[in-house]
Coordinates of C-alpha atoms in Angstrom, one line a residue:
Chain L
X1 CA 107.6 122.8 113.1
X2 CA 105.7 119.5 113.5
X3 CA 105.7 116.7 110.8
X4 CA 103.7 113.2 110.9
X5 CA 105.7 110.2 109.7
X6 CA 104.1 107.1 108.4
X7 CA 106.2 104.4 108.3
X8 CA 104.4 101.8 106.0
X9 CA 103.8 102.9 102.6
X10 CA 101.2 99.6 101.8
X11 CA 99.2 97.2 103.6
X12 CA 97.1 95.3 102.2
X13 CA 94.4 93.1 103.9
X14 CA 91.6 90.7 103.0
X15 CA 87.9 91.3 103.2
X16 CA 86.4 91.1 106.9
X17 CA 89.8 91.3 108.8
X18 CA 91.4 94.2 110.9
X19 CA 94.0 96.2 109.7
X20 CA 95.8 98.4 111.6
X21 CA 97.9 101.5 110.0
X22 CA 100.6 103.6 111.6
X23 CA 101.1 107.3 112.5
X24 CA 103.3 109.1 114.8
X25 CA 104.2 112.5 115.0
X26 CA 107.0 115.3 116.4
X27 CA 105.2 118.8 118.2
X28 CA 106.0 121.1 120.8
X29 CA 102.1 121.8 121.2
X30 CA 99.9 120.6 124.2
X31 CA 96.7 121.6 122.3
X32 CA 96.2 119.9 118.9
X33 CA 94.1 117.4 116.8
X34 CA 95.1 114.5 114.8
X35 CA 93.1 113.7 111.8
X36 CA 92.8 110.3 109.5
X37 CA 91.7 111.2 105.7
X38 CA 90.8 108.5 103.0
X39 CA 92.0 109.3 99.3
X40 CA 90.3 106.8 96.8
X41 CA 91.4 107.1 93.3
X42 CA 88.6 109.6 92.7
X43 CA 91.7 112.3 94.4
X44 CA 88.7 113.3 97.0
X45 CA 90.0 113.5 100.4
X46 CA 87.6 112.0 103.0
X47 CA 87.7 112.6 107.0
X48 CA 87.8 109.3 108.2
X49 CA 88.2 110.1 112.0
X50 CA 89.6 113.2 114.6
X51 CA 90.9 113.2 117.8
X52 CA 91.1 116.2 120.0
X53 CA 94.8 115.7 122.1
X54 CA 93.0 116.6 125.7
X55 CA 90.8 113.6 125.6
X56 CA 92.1 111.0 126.9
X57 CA 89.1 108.7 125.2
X58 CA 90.1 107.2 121.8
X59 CA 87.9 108.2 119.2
X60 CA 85.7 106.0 117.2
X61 CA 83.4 106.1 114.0
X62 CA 81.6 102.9 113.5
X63 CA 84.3 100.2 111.7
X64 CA 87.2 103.0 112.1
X65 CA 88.9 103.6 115.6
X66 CA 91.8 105.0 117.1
X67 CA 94.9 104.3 119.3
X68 CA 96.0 107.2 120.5
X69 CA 99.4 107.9 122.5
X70 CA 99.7 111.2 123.8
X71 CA 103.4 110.4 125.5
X72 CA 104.2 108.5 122.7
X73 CA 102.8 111.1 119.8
X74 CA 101.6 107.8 118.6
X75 CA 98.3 107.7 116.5
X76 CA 97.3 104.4 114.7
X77 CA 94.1 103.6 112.5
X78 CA 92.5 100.1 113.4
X79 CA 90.3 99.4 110.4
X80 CA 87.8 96.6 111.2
X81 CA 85.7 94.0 109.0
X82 CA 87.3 95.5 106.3
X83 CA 85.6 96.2 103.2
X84 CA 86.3 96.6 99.2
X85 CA 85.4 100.1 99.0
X86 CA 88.4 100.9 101.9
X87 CA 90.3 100.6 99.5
X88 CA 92.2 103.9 99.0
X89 CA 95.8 106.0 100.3
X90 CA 95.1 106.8 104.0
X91 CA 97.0 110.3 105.0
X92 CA 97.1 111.3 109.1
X93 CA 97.1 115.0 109.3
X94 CA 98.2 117.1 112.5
X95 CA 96.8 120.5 113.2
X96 CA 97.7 123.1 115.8
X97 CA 94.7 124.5 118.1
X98 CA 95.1 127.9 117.9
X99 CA 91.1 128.6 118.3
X100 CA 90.2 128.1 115.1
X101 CA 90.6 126.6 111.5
X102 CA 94.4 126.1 111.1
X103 CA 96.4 124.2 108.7
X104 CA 96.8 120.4 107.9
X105 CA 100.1 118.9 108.3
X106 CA 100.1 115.7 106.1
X107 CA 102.3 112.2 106.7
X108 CA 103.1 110.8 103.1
X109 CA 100.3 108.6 103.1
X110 CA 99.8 104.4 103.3
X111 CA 98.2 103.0 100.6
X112 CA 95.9 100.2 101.5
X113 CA 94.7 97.5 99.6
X114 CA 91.6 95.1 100.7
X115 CA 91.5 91.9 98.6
X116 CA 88.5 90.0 97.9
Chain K
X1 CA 74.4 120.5 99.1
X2 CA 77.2 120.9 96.9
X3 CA 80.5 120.2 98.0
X4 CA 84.1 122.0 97.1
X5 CA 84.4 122.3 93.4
X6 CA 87.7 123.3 91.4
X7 CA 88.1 124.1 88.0
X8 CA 89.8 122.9 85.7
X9 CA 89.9 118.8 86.9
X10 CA 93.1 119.0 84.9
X11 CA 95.7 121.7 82.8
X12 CA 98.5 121.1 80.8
X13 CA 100.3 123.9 80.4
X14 CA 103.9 124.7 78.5
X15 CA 107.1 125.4 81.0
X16 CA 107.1 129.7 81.5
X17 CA 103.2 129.6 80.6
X18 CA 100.7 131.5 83.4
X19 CA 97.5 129.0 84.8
X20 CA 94.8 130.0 86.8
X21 CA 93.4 127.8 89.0
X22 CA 89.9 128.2 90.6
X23 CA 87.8 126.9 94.1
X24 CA 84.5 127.2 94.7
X25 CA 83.9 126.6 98.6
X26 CA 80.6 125.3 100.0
X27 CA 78.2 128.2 100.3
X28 CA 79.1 129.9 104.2
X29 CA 82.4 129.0 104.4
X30 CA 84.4 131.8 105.6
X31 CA 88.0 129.5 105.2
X32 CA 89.3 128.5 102.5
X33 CA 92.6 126.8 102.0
X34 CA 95.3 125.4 99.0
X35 CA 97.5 122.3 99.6
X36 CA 99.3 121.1 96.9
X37 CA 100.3 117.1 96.8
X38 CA 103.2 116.1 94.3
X39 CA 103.5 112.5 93.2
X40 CA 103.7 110.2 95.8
X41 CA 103.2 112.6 98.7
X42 CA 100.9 113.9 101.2
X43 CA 99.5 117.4 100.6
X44 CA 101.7 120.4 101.7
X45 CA 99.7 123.7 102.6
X46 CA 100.1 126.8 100.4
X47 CA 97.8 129.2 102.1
X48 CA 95.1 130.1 103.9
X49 CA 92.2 132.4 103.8
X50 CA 89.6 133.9 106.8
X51 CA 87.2 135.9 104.6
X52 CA 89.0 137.9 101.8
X53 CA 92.3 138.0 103.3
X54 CA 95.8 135.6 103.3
X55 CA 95.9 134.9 107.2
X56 CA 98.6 132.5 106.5
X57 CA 100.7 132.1 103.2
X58 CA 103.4 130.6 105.1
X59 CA 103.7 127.3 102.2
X60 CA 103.5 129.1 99.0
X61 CA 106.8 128.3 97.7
X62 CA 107.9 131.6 96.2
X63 CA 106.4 134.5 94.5
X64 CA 106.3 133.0 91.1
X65 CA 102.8 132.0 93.1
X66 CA 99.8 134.3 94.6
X67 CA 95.7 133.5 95.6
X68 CA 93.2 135.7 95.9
X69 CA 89.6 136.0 96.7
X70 CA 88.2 139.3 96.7
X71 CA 84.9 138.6 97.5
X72 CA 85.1 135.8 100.0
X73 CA 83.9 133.0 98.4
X74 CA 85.6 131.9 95.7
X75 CA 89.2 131.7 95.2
X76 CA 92.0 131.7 92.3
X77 CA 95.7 130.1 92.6
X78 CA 97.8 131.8 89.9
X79 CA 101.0 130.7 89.1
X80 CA 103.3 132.9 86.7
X81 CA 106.2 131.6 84.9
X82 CA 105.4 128.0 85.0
X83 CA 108.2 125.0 85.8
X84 CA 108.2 121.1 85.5
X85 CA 108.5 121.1 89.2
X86 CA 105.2 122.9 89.7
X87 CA 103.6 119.9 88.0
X88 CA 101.1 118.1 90.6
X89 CA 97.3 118.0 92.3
X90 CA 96.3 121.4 93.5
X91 CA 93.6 120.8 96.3
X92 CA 91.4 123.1 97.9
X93 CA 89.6 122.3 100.9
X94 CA 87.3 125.2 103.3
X95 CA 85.2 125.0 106.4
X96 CA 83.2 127.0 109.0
X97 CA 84.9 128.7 111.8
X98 CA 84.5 129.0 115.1
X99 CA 86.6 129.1 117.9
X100 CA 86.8 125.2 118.1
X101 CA 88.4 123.2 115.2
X102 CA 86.3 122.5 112.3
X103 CA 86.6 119.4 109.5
X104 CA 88.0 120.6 106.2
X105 CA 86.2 119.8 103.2
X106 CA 88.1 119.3 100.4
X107 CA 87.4 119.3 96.2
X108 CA 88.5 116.7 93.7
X109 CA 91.4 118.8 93.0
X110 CA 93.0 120.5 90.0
X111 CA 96.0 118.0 88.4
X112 CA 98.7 120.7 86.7
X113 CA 101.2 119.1 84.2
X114 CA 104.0 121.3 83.4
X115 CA 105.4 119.9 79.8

């Protein structure tokens, strides 16, 4: 079974500054995808970011990249310029590749704060 | 267009009670999943549907639980025999599929309080 541990349940940061949260994660698999969701208070969950495990690149959506560590099972969320409205619990989700849509596995979340 | 939408936002229901819970998926998409996220927690999977049928209801917890969704679009959580413990946010997310991994969408979830 794999599970996804995240060690730091709150950050906080202020406004314009990098923050970087943690993620790693236990798996037999070779073939897999790591995900980053957002959960503002609204209870919405948001994909933030994904990263396929056979690319070696690290992914990256405009302020929101990754750090990913295949040998390690090692996948961290650099948040920069940080803004108010990234304000929310940040979950990293694992999912097998088994050629289709599969299930999430969930970490227990970091709730991050960005102060004015 | 319109996103994931569950019904009701929120249900308070008496310990031993039944509840229905109901997902609307965005129009196309053939899966459909539950996750359920307690206080404090990330969500856990319940099941998961491809089309009308369970290919996956590996997470439901016991049988007190059961989803359907007969018609391949929308989708009911029912839970008999309601306990305290059951008491969280039910969320529902679906996407497309195709042979290579799609994003899950999911609703604002259905908060269940189990008095």
């Amino acid at each position: 079974a794999q599970t996804v541990t995240q060690s730091q349940p709150e950050m906080s940061v202020q406004e314009a500054e990098t923050v970087t949260l943690s993620c790693t994660y236990d798996t037999s698999e070779n073939n897999y995808y790591l995900f980053w969701y957002k959960q503002p208070p609204s209870r919405q969950m948001i994909l933030v970011i994904r990263q396929e495990a056979y690319k070696q690149q690290n992914a990256t959506e405009n302020r929101f990249s990754v750090n990913f560590q295949k040998a390690a099972k090692s996948f961290s969320l650099k948040i920069s310029d940080s803004q108010l409205g990234d304000t929310a619990m940040y979950f990293c989700a694992f999912m097998k590749h088994q050629g289709g849509s599969e299930k999430l596995v969930f970490g227990k979340g970091t709730k991050l704060t960005v102060n004015p | 267009g319109a996103g994931v939408s569950q019904t009701p936002s929120n249900k308070v229901t008496e310990k031993g009670k039944y509840v229905e819970l109901r997902c609307d998926p965005i129009s196309g998409h053939t899966a459909l999943y539950w996750y359920r996220q307690s206080l404090g927690q990330g969500p856990e999977f319940l099941i998961y549907f491809q089309g009308t049928g369970a290919a996956d209801d590996s997470g439901l917890p016991n049988d007190r639980f059961f989803a359907v969704r007969p018609e391949g679009s929308v989708s009911t959580l029912k839970i008999q025999r309601t306990e305290r413990g059951d008491s969280a946010v039910y969320l529902c997310a679906s996407s497309l599929y195709h042979t290579t991994v799609n994003e899950q969408f999911f609703g604002p979830g259905t908060r269940l309080t189990v008095l």
